[in-house]
């Protein structure tokens, strides 16, 4: 198949899923065309059967808000025509599904079909999409999509509840490449030595440092752990709440134990060196970072929100708590880190669950089947 993919190319779960999906599809022989304003950060640009098409937005002085959605729709239709795309897959409804709808309509004028699939990721529904300024158009574009998928059952239900959409939504979960996200004991030991001393516990947090991630809770949980045992916290990623977290770590006098590593494009090398991941988010429609950690045998202390309980079985593959309960999360982290047998059992259970349910080899065929069904339906 020839598949166009549009996503946000920056650090964030939806862009990661879209990029990894494109890479996996290309590995399975499909031709993949990314259409976005920048090359997605996990792409090297040297992958076989993957091309990247940049959307440039003209910045005429009259435009206080340059119309990216229109430039994107134009580029989508051009790429679809030039490369004879079979299907376009947009990740994150706003504004991508609206642009795709426009592109489909533009091409239809010349008798050309371009069915498109919208994948809902989370904040496009729960935060941005529910804003009245975007709700009607997002709802319209979801219903007009040729196919809609969501990354958890929670998000499917939430979409119907918030938008009243009628187009059926297929749940296709986030996935991970279990051959790349894996703990190799020798390599892990070498990399761990660069970040922590022997005997220190290593905790990790990975996100885009937005308010929904509750970065302040991460630092508070860690400060309680660090009072009890030698420990380090690796903060991977960047975003608006990074500087306040740095200030908080300094105020709590733990800044020599908290390493802010910034954006990292090979998190698969860093995650396995950790003993525990912290994900105390306000909301998570799935929690891709926790899945990537699980595949690397790192259990997550998380909040019992959104789609997280679909991924993490409390007490088996990780632990779930109420939002903001930093005392309980810290207590659980300390207890687990002191009980190495329990931690080990949880790590292994997480890896097993990732392999059984969430490996790319299991999830990508679901997308392929979904594209086929969308193509069949749009032929009729
Ligand atoms: O919150 C983020 O990390 C960014 C956001 C996005 O859309 O880029 O992530 C959402 O999509 C991820 C991939 O499908 C999910 O794993 C995250 O749970 C989801 N984030 C939220 O719902 C807050």
CSV table of C-alpha atoms and ligand atoms in Angstrom, one decimal:
chain,number,residue,atom,x,y,z
A,1,UNK,CA,0.0,0.0,0.0
A,2,UNK,CA,1.0,3.6,-0.4
A,3,UNK,CA,0.2,5.4,2.8
A,4,UNK,CA,0.4,9.0,3.7
A,5,UNK,CA,0.9,9.9,7.4
A,6,UNK,CA,0.4,13.3,9.1
A,7,UNK,CA,1.4,13.9,12.7
A,8,UNK,CA,2.9,16.4,15.0
A,9,UNK,CA,6.6,15.9,14.5
A,10,UNK,CA,7.6,17.2,17.9
A,11,UNK,CA,8.2,15.4,21.2
A,12,UNK,CA,4.9,13.8,22.2
A,13,UNK,CA,3.1,10.5,22.2
A,14,UNK,CA,1.0,10.9,19.1
A,15,UNK,CA,4.0,11.8,17.0
A,16,UNK,CA,6.0,8.9,18.3
A,17,UNK,CA,3.2,6.4,17.6
A,18,UNK,CA,2.8,7.8,14.1
A,19,UNK,CA,6.5,7.7,13.3
A,20,UNK,CA,7.0,4.2,14.7
A,21,UNK,CA,3.9,3.1,12.8
A,22,UNK,CA,5.4,4.5,9.6
A,23,UNK,CA,8.7,2.7,10.2
A,24,UNK,CA,7.0,-0.6,10.9
A,25,UNK,CA,4.8,-0.3,7.9
A,26,UNK,CA,7.8,0.5,5.7
A,27,UNK,CA,9.6,-2.5,7.1
A,28,UNK,CA,6.7,-4.6,6.1
A,29,UNK,CA,7.0,-3.4,2.5
A,30,UNK,CA,4.6,-0.5,2.3
A,31,UNK,CA,5.6,2.9,0.9
A,32,UNK,CA,5.1,5.6,3.5
A,33,UNK,CA,5.0,9.4,3.0
A,34,UNK,CA,5.1,11.7,6.0
A,35,UNK,CA,3.5,15.1,5.5
A,36,UNK,CA,4.2,17.6,8.2
A,37,UNK,CA,5.9,20.9,8.9
A,38,UNK,CA,9.1,19.2,10.1
A,39,UNK,CA,10.6,15.8,9.9
A,40,UNK,CA,9.3,13.7,12.8
A,41,UNK,CA,12.1,13.6,15.4
A,42,UNK,CA,12.4,9.8,15.5
A,43,UNK,CA,13.0,9.6,11.8
A,44,UNK,CA,16.6,9.7,10.5
A,45,UNK,CA,15.6,10.4,6.9
A,46,UNK,CA,17.6,7.4,5.7
A,47,UNK,CA,14.8,4.8,6.2
A,48,UNK,CA,14.0,2.7,3.1
A,49,UNK,CA,10.5,3.2,1.6
A,50,UNK,CA,9.9,6.3,3.7
A,51,UNK,CA,9.8,9.9,2.3
A,52,UNK,CA,9.2,13.1,4.1
A,53,UNK,CA,7.3,16.0,2.5
A,54,UNK,CA,7.6,19.4,4.3
A,55,UNK,CA,4.6,21.7,4.5
A,56,UNK,CA,5.7,25.3,4.3
A,57,UNK,CA,3.4,28.0,5.4
A,58,UNK,CA,3.8,31.4,3.8
A,59,UNK,CA,4.1,34.2,6.3
A,60,UNK,CA,2.5,37.1,4.6
A,61,UNK,CA,2.4,40.1,7.0
A,62,UNK,CA,-1.4,40.2,6.9
A,63,UNK,CA,-1.6,36.8,8.5
A,64,UNK,CA,-1.5,37.2,12.2
A,65,UNK,CA,-2.1,33.4,12.3
A,66,UNK,CA,-0.5,31.7,9.3
A,67,UNK,CA,-3.0,29.2,7.9
A,68,UNK,CA,-1.1,25.9,8.5
A,69,UNK,CA,-4.2,23.7,8.1
A,70,UNK,CA,-4.7,25.0,4.5
A,71,UNK,CA,-1.1,24.6,3.5
A,72,UNK,CA,-1.3,21.1,5.0
A,73,UNK,CA,-4.5,20.2,3.0
A,74,UNK,CA,-2.8,21.5,-0.2
A,75,UNK,CA,0.3,19.4,0.4
A,76,UNK,CA,-1.7,16.3,1.3
A,77,UNK,CA,-3.6,16.6,-2.0
A,78,UNK,CA,-0.4,17.2,-4.0
A,79,UNK,CA,1.4,14.2,-2.4
A,80,UNK,CA,-1.6,12.0,-2.8
A,81,UNK,CA,-1.8,12.8,-6.5
A,82,UNK,CA,1.9,12.7,-7.3
A,83,UNK,CA,2.7,9.5,-5.4
A,84,UNK,CA,-0.7,7.9,-6.0
A,85,UNK,CA,-1.5,7.3,-2.3
A,86,UNK,CA,-4.0,4.7,-1.4
A,87,UNK,CA,-4.9,6.1,2.0
A,88,UNK,CA,-4.0,9.0,4.3
A,89,UNK,CA,-3.6,8.4,8.0
A,90,UNK,CA,-3.8,11.4,10.3
A,91,UNK,CA,-2.7,11.3,14.0
A,92,UNK,CA,-4.3,13.8,16.4
A,93,UNK,CA,-7.7,15.1,15.2
A,94,UNK,CA,-6.9,18.8,15.4
A,95,UNK,CA,-6.4,20.2,12.8
A,96,UNK,CA,-5.2,17.1,10.8
A,97,UNK,CA,-8.5,15.5,10.2
A,98,UNK,CA,-10.0,18.8,8.9
A,99,UNK,CA,-7.0,19.2,6.5
A,100,UNK,CA,-7.5,15.6,5.3
A,101,UNK,CA,-11.2,16.2,4.7
A,102,UNK,CA,-10.3,19.3,2.6
A,103,UNK,CA,-7.7,17.3,0.7
A,104,UNK,CA,-10.2,14.5,0.0
A,105,UNK,CA,-12.7,17.0,-1.3
A,106,UNK,CA,-10.2,18.8,-3.5
A,107,UNK,CA,-9.1,15.5,-5.1
A,108,UNK,CA,-12.7,14.3,-5.6
A,109,UNK,CA,-13.2,17.3,-8.0
A,110,UNK,CA,-10.8,15.4,-10.4
A,111,UNK,CA,-12.4,12.1,-9.7
A,112,UNK,CA,-9.7,10.9,-7.5
A,113,UNK,CA,-10.3,9.1,-4.2
A,114,UNK,CA,-8.3,9.7,-1.0
A,115,UNK,CA,-9.9,7.9,2.0
A,116,UNK,CA,-8.5,9.0,5.3
A,117,UNK,CA,-8.2,7.5,8.7
A,118,UNK,CA,-8.1,9.6,11.9
A,119,UNK,CA,-6.4,8.2,15.0
A,120,UNK,CA,-7.4,9.9,18.3
A,121,UNK,CA,-4.6,10.1,20.8
A,122,UNK,CA,-5.9,11.9,23.9
A,123,UNK,CA,-5.7,15.7,24.4
A,124,UNK,CA,-7.2,16.2,20.9
A,125,UNK,CA,-10.4,14.9,22.6
A,126,UNK,CA,-10.0,15.5,26.3
A,127,UNK,CA,-8.5,19.1,26.3
A,128,UNK,CA,-8.2,20.8,22.9
A,129,UNK,CA,-11.1,19.1,21.2
A,130,UNK,CA,-13.5,19.8,24.1
A,131,UNK,CA,-12.8,23.5,23.8
A,132,UNK,CA,-16.0,25.0,22.2
A,133,UNK,CA,-13.8,26.8,19.7
A,134,UNK,CA,-12.8,23.5,18.2
A,135,UNK,CA,-15.5,21.1,19.2
A,136,UNK,CA,-18.0,21.4,16.3
A,137,UNK,CA,-15.3,21.2,13.6
A,138,UNK,CA,-13.5,18.3,15.3
A,139,UNK,CA,-16.7,16.4,15.7
A,140,UNK,CA,-17.6,17.0,12.0
A,141,UNK,CA,-14.1,15.9,10.8
A,142,UNK,CA,-14.2,12.7,13.0
A,143,UNK,CA,-17.6,11.8,11.5
A,144,UNK,CA,-16.5,12.5,8.0
A,145,UNK,CA,-13.3,10.4,8.3
A,146,UNK,CA,-13.4,7.1,6.4
A,147,UNK,CA,-12.2,5.3,9.5
A,148,UNK,CA,-11.5,6.3,13.1
A,149,UNK,CA,-9.3,4.6,15.6
A,150,UNK,CA,-8.5,5.4,19.2
A,151,UNK,CA,-5.6,4.2,21.3
A,152,UNK,CA,-7.7,2.9,24.2
A,153,UNK,CA,-11.3,2.0,25.0
A,154,UNK,CA,-11.4,4.9,27.5
A,155,UNK,CA,-10.7,7.3,24.7
A,156,UNK,CA,-13.3,5.7,22.5
A,157,UNK,CA,-16.0,6.1,25.2
A,158,UNK,CA,-14.8,9.7,26.0
A,159,UNK,CA,-15.0,10.7,22.3
A,160,UNK,CA,-18.6,9.5,21.9
A,161,UNK,CA,-19.5,11.1,25.2
A,162,UNK,CA,-17.9,14.5,24.4
A,163,UNK,CA,-18.6,14.8,20.7
A,164,UNK,CA,-21.6,12.6,20.2
A,165,UNK,CA,-19.9,11.2,17.1
A,166,UNK,CA,-21.6,8.4,15.2
A,167,UNK,CA,-18.8,7.0,13.1
A,168,UNK,CA,-17.7,3.7,14.7
A,169,UNK,CA,-14.3,3.9,16.5
A,170,UNK,CA,-12.0,0.9,16.4
A,171,UNK,CA,-9.6,0.6,19.4
A,172,UNK,CA,-6.0,-0.1,18.3
A,173,UNK,CA,-3.7,0.3,21.2
A,174,UNK,CA,-0.3,1.9,21.3
A,175,UNK,CA,2.5,-0.5,20.6
A,176,UNK,CA,6.2,-1.0,21.1
A,177,UNK,CA,8.9,-2.7,19.1
A,178,UNK,CA,9.9,-5.5,21.5
A,179,UNK,CA,13.2,-6.1,19.8
A,180,UNK,CA,14.3,-2.5,20.2
A,181,UNK,CA,12.8,-1.9,23.6
A,182,UNK,CA,14.5,-4.7,25.5
A,183,UNK,CA,16.8,-4.9,28.4
A,184,UNK,CA,20.2,-6.3,27.4
A,185,UNK,CA,22.0,-6.9,30.7
A,186,UNK,CA,25.5,-6.1,29.4
A,187,UNK,CA,24.7,-2.9,27.5
A,188,UNK,CA,22.4,-1.8,30.3
A,189,UNK,CA,25.1,-2.2,32.9
A,190,UNK,CA,27.5,-0.1,30.7
A,191,UNK,CA,25.1,2.7,30.1
A,192,UNK,CA,23.9,2.7,33.7
A,193,UNK,CA,27.4,3.3,34.9
A,194,UNK,CA,27.4,6.7,33.0
A,195,UNK,CA,24.4,7.9,35.1
A,196,UNK,CA,24.5,6.3,38.5
A,197,UNK,CA,26.8,4.9,41.0
A,198,UNK,CA,26.6,1.2,42.0
A,199,UNK,CA,24.0,0.7,44.6
A,200,UNK,CA,22.0,3.7,43.7
A,201,UNK,CA,18.3,3.2,42.7
A,202,UNK,CA,17.5,4.8,39.3
A,203,UNK,CA,14.0,6.3,38.7
A,204,UNK,CA,13.0,7.7,35.4
A,205,UNK,CA,10.3,10.0,34.0
A,206,UNK,CA,9.7,10.5,30.3
A,207,UNK,CA,7.3,13.1,28.9
A,208,UNK,CA,6.7,16.4,27.2
A,209,UNK,CA,6.8,18.2,30.5
A,210,UNK,CA,3.3,19.7,30.1
A,211,UNK,CA,1.0,20.5,33.1
A,212,UNK,CA,-1.0,17.3,32.5
A,213,UNK,CA,2.1,15.3,33.4
A,214,UNK,CA,2.3,16.8,36.9
A,215,UNK,CA,6.1,17.1,36.8
A,216,UNK,CA,6.0,18.7,40.3
A,217,UNK,CA,4.6,15.4,41.7
A,218,UNK,CA,7.5,13.5,40.0
A,219,UNK,CA,10.0,15.7,41.9
A,220,UNK,CA,8.1,15.4,45.2
A,221,UNK,CA,7.9,11.6,44.9
A,222,UNK,CA,11.6,11.4,44.2
A,223,UNK,CA,12.6,13.7,47.0
A,224,UNK,CA,10.9,11.3,49.5
A,225,UNK,CA,12.6,8.3,47.9
A,226,UNK,CA,16.0,10.1,48.0
A,227,UNK,CA,15.6,10.7,51.7
A,228,UNK,CA,15.3,6.9,52.2
A,229,UNK,CA,18.1,5.6,49.9
A,230,UNK,CA,20.8,6.6,47.5
A,231,UNK,CA,18.9,7.3,44.3
A,232,UNK,CA,18.9,9.2,41.0
A,233,UNK,CA,16.1,10.5,38.9
A,234,UNK,CA,16.5,10.8,35.1
A,235,UNK,CA,14.2,13.3,33.6
A,236,UNK,CA,13.9,12.6,29.9
A,237,UNK,CA,12.1,15.2,27.6
A,238,UNK,CA,11.5,18.8,27.7
A,239,UNK,CA,8.6,21.3,27.8
A,240,UNK,CA,7.0,24.2,29.5
A,241,UNK,CA,7.3,22.8,33.1
A,242,UNK,CA,11.0,21.9,32.9
A,243,UNK,CA,12.4,25.1,34.5
A,244,UNK,CA,9.9,25.1,37.4
A,245,UNK,CA,10.9,21.4,38.0
A,246,UNK,CA,14.6,22.4,38.0
A,247,UNK,CA,13.8,25.2,40.5
A,248,UNK,CA,11.8,22.7,42.7
A,249,UNK,CA,14.7,20.2,42.7
A,250,UNK,CA,17.1,23.0,43.7
A,251,UNK,CA,14.8,24.2,46.5
A,252,UNK,CA,14.5,20.6,47.8
A,253,UNK,CA,18.3,20.3,47.6
A,254,UNK,CA,18.2,17.2,45.4
A,255,UNK,CA,19.4,18.8,42.2
A,256,UNK,CA,22.6,16.9,42.3
A,257,UNK,CA,20.5,13.7,42.1
A,258,UNK,CA,18.1,14.8,39.4
A,259,UNK,CA,19.4,14.7,35.9
A,260,UNK,CA,17.5,16.7,33.3
A,261,UNK,CA,18.6,15.0,30.1
A,262,UNK,CA,16.4,16.9,27.6
A,263,UNK,CA,14.9,15.4,24.5
A,264,UNK,CA,16.4,12.0,23.6
A,265,UNK,CA,15.7,10.2,20.4
A,266,UNK,CA,17.0,6.8,21.6
A,267,UNK,CA,15.0,6.3,24.8
A,268,UNK,CA,15.2,2.6,24.3
A,269,UNK,CA,18.9,2.8,25.5
A,270,UNK,CA,18.1,4.8,28.6
A,271,UNK,CA,14.9,3.2,29.9
A,272,UNK,CA,16.4,-0.2,30.7
A,273,UNK,CA,18.9,1.3,33.1
A,274,UNK,CA,16.0,2.4,35.4
A,275,UNK,CA,14.5,0.4,38.3
A,276,UNK,CA,11.2,2.3,38.2
A,277,UNK,CA,9.3,4.8,36.1
A,278,UNK,CA,7.2,7.6,37.6
A,279,UNK,CA,4.1,8.7,35.6
A,280,UNK,CA,1.8,10.6,38.0
A,281,UNK,CA,-0.2,12.2,35.2
A,282,UNK,CA,-3.5,14.1,35.7
A,283,UNK,CA,-4.8,12.2,32.7
A,284,UNK,CA,-3.3,9.7,30.2
A,285,UNK,CA,-5.4,8.2,27.5
A,286,UNK,CA,-3.0,5.3,27.2
A,287,UNK,CA,0.5,6.0,28.6
A,288,UNK,CA,2.9,5.1,25.9
A,289,UNK,CA,6.0,5.9,28.1
A,290,UNK,CA,4.8,3.3,30.6
A,291,UNK,CA,4.5,0.7,27.8
A,292,UNK,CA,8.0,1.5,26.5
A,293,UNK,CA,9.3,1.1,30.1
A,294,UNK,CA,7.4,-2.2,30.6
A,295,UNK,CA,9.0,-3.6,27.5
A,296,UNK,CA,12.4,-2.8,29.0
A,297,UNK,CA,11.4,-4.5,32.3
A,298,UNK,CA,10.8,-1.3,34.2
A,299,UNK,CA,7.5,-1.1,36.1
A,300,UNK,CA,5.7,2.2,36.5
A,301,UNK,CA,4.2,3.9,39.5
A,302,UNK,CA,1.3,5.7,37.8
A,303,UNK,CA,-2.1,7.3,38.4
A,304,UNK,CA,-5.4,5.4,38.0
A,305,UNK,CA,-6.7,7.6,35.2
A,306,UNK,CA,-8.0,7.4,31.6
A,307,UNK,CA,-6.7,4.4,29.7
A,308,UNK,CA,-3.8,3.6,32.2
A,309,UNK,CA,-5.7,0.8,33.9
A,310,UNK,CA,-6.1,-0.9,30.5
A,311,UNK,CA,-2.3,-1.1,30.3
A,312,UNK,CA,-1.2,-1.5,33.8
A,313,UNK,CA,-2.6,-4.2,36.1
A,314,UNK,CA,-2.3,-2.8,39.6
A,315,UNK,CA,0.1,-4.7,41.7
A,316,UNK,CA,1.1,-7.0,38.8
A,317,UNK,CA,2.7,-5.0,36.1
A,318,UNK,CA,2.9,-1.7,37.9
A,319,UNK,CA,1.1,0.3,40.6
A,320,UNK,CA,-1.8,2.7,40.4
A,321,UNK,CA,-2.8,5.6,42.7
A,322,UNK,CA,-5.1,8.5,42.9
A,323,UNK,CA,-3.9,11.7,41.2
A,324,UNK,CA,-1.8,13.8,43.5
A,325,UNK,CA,-1.3,11.2,46.2
A,326,UNK,CA,2.5,11.7,46.2
A,327,UNK,CA,2.8,10.2,49.7
A,328,UNK,CA,1.3,6.8,48.6
A,329,UNK,CA,3.3,6.8,45.4
A,330,UNK,CA,6.6,7.6,47.2
A,331,UNK,CA,5.8,4.9,49.8
A,332,UNK,CA,5.1,2.3,47.1
A,333,UNK,CA,8.3,3.2,45.3
A,334,UNK,CA,10.4,2.9,48.5
A,335,UNK,CA,8.8,-0.4,49.4
A,336,UNK,CA,9.3,-1.9,45.9
A,337,UNK,CA,12.9,-0.7,45.7
A,338,UNK,CA,13.7,-2.3,49.0
A,339,UNK,CA,11.9,-5.6,48.0
A,340,UNK,CA,14.0,-6.6,45.0
A,341,UNK,CA,12.2,-10.0,44.5
A,342,UNK,CA,8.8,-8.2,44.1
A,343,UNK,CA,10.4,-5.6,41.9
A,344,UNK,CA,11.9,-8.3,39.7
A,345,UNK,CA,8.6,-10.2,39.5
A,346,UNK,CA,6.8,-7.0,38.4
A,347,UNK,CA,9.5,-6.2,35.8
A,348,UNK,CA,9.2,-9.7,34.3
A,349,UNK,CA,5.4,-9.6,34.3
A,350,UNK,CA,5.5,-6.2,32.5
A,351,UNK,CA,7.8,-7.5,29.8
A,352,UNK,CA,5.6,-10.5,29.3
A,353,UNK,CA,2.5,-8.4,29.0
A,354,UNK,CA,4.2,-6.1,26.5
A,355,UNK,CA,5.2,-9.1,24.4
A,356,UNK,CA,1.8,-10.8,24.6
A,357,UNK,CA,-0.4,-7.8,23.8
A,358,UNK,CA,1.5,-4.7,22.7
A,359,UNK,CA,4.4,-5.8,20.4
A,360,UNK,CA,4.5,-4.1,17.0
A,361,UNK,CA,4.2,-7.5,15.4
A,362,UNK,CA,0.8,-7.9,17.0
A,363,UNK,CA,-0.6,-4.4,16.6
A,364,UNK,CA,0.6,-3.3,13.1
A,365,UNK,CA,-1.4,-6.0,11.3
A,366,UNK,CA,-4.5,-4.5,13.0
A,367,UNK,CA,-3.7,-1.2,11.3
A,368,UNK,CA,-3.1,-3.0,7.9
A,369,UNK,CA,-6.5,-4.8,8.2
A,370,UNK,CA,-8.2,-1.5,9.2
A,371,UNK,CA,-6.7,0.2,6.1
A,372,UNK,CA,-8.0,-2.7,3.9
A,373,UNK,CA,-11.5,-2.4,5.3
A,374,UNK,CA,-11.5,1.4,4.8
A,375,UNK,CA,-10.3,0.9,1.2
A,376,UNK,CA,-13.0,-1.7,0.6
A,377,UNK,CA,-15.7,0.5,2.0
A,378,UNK,CA,-14.6,3.5,0.0
A,379,UNK,CA,-14.6,1.4,-3.3
A,380,UNK,CA,-18.3,0.8,-2.9
B,1,LIG,O1,0.6,13.6,26.5
B,1,LIG,C1,1.4,13.3,25.6
B,1,LIG,O2,2.5,12.7,25.8
B,1,LIG,C2,1.2,13.8,24.3
B,1,LIG,C3,0.0,13.3,23.6
B,1,LIG,C4,0.1,13.4,22.2
B,1,LIG,O3,-1.0,13.3,21.6
B,1,LIG,O4,1.1,13.6,21.5
B,1,LIG,O5,-0.1,11.9,24.1
B,1,LIG,C5,-1.3,11.2,24.0
B,1,LIG,O6,-1.0,10.2,23.0
B,1,LIG,C6,-0.1,9.1,23.4
B,1,LIG,C7,0.1,8.2,22.2
B,1,LIG,O7,-1.1,7.7,21.7
B,1,LIG,C8,-0.7,8.4,24.6
B,1,LIG,O8,0.0,7.3,25.0
B,1,LIG,C9,-0.9,9.4,25.7
B,1,LIG,O9,-1.5,8.8,26.9
B,1,LIG,C10,-1.7,10.6,25.3
B,1,LIG,N1,-1.6,11.7,26.3
B,1,LIG,C11,-2.7,12.0,27.1
B,1,LIG,O10,-3.8,11.5,26.9
B,1,LIG,C12,-2.5,13.1,28.0
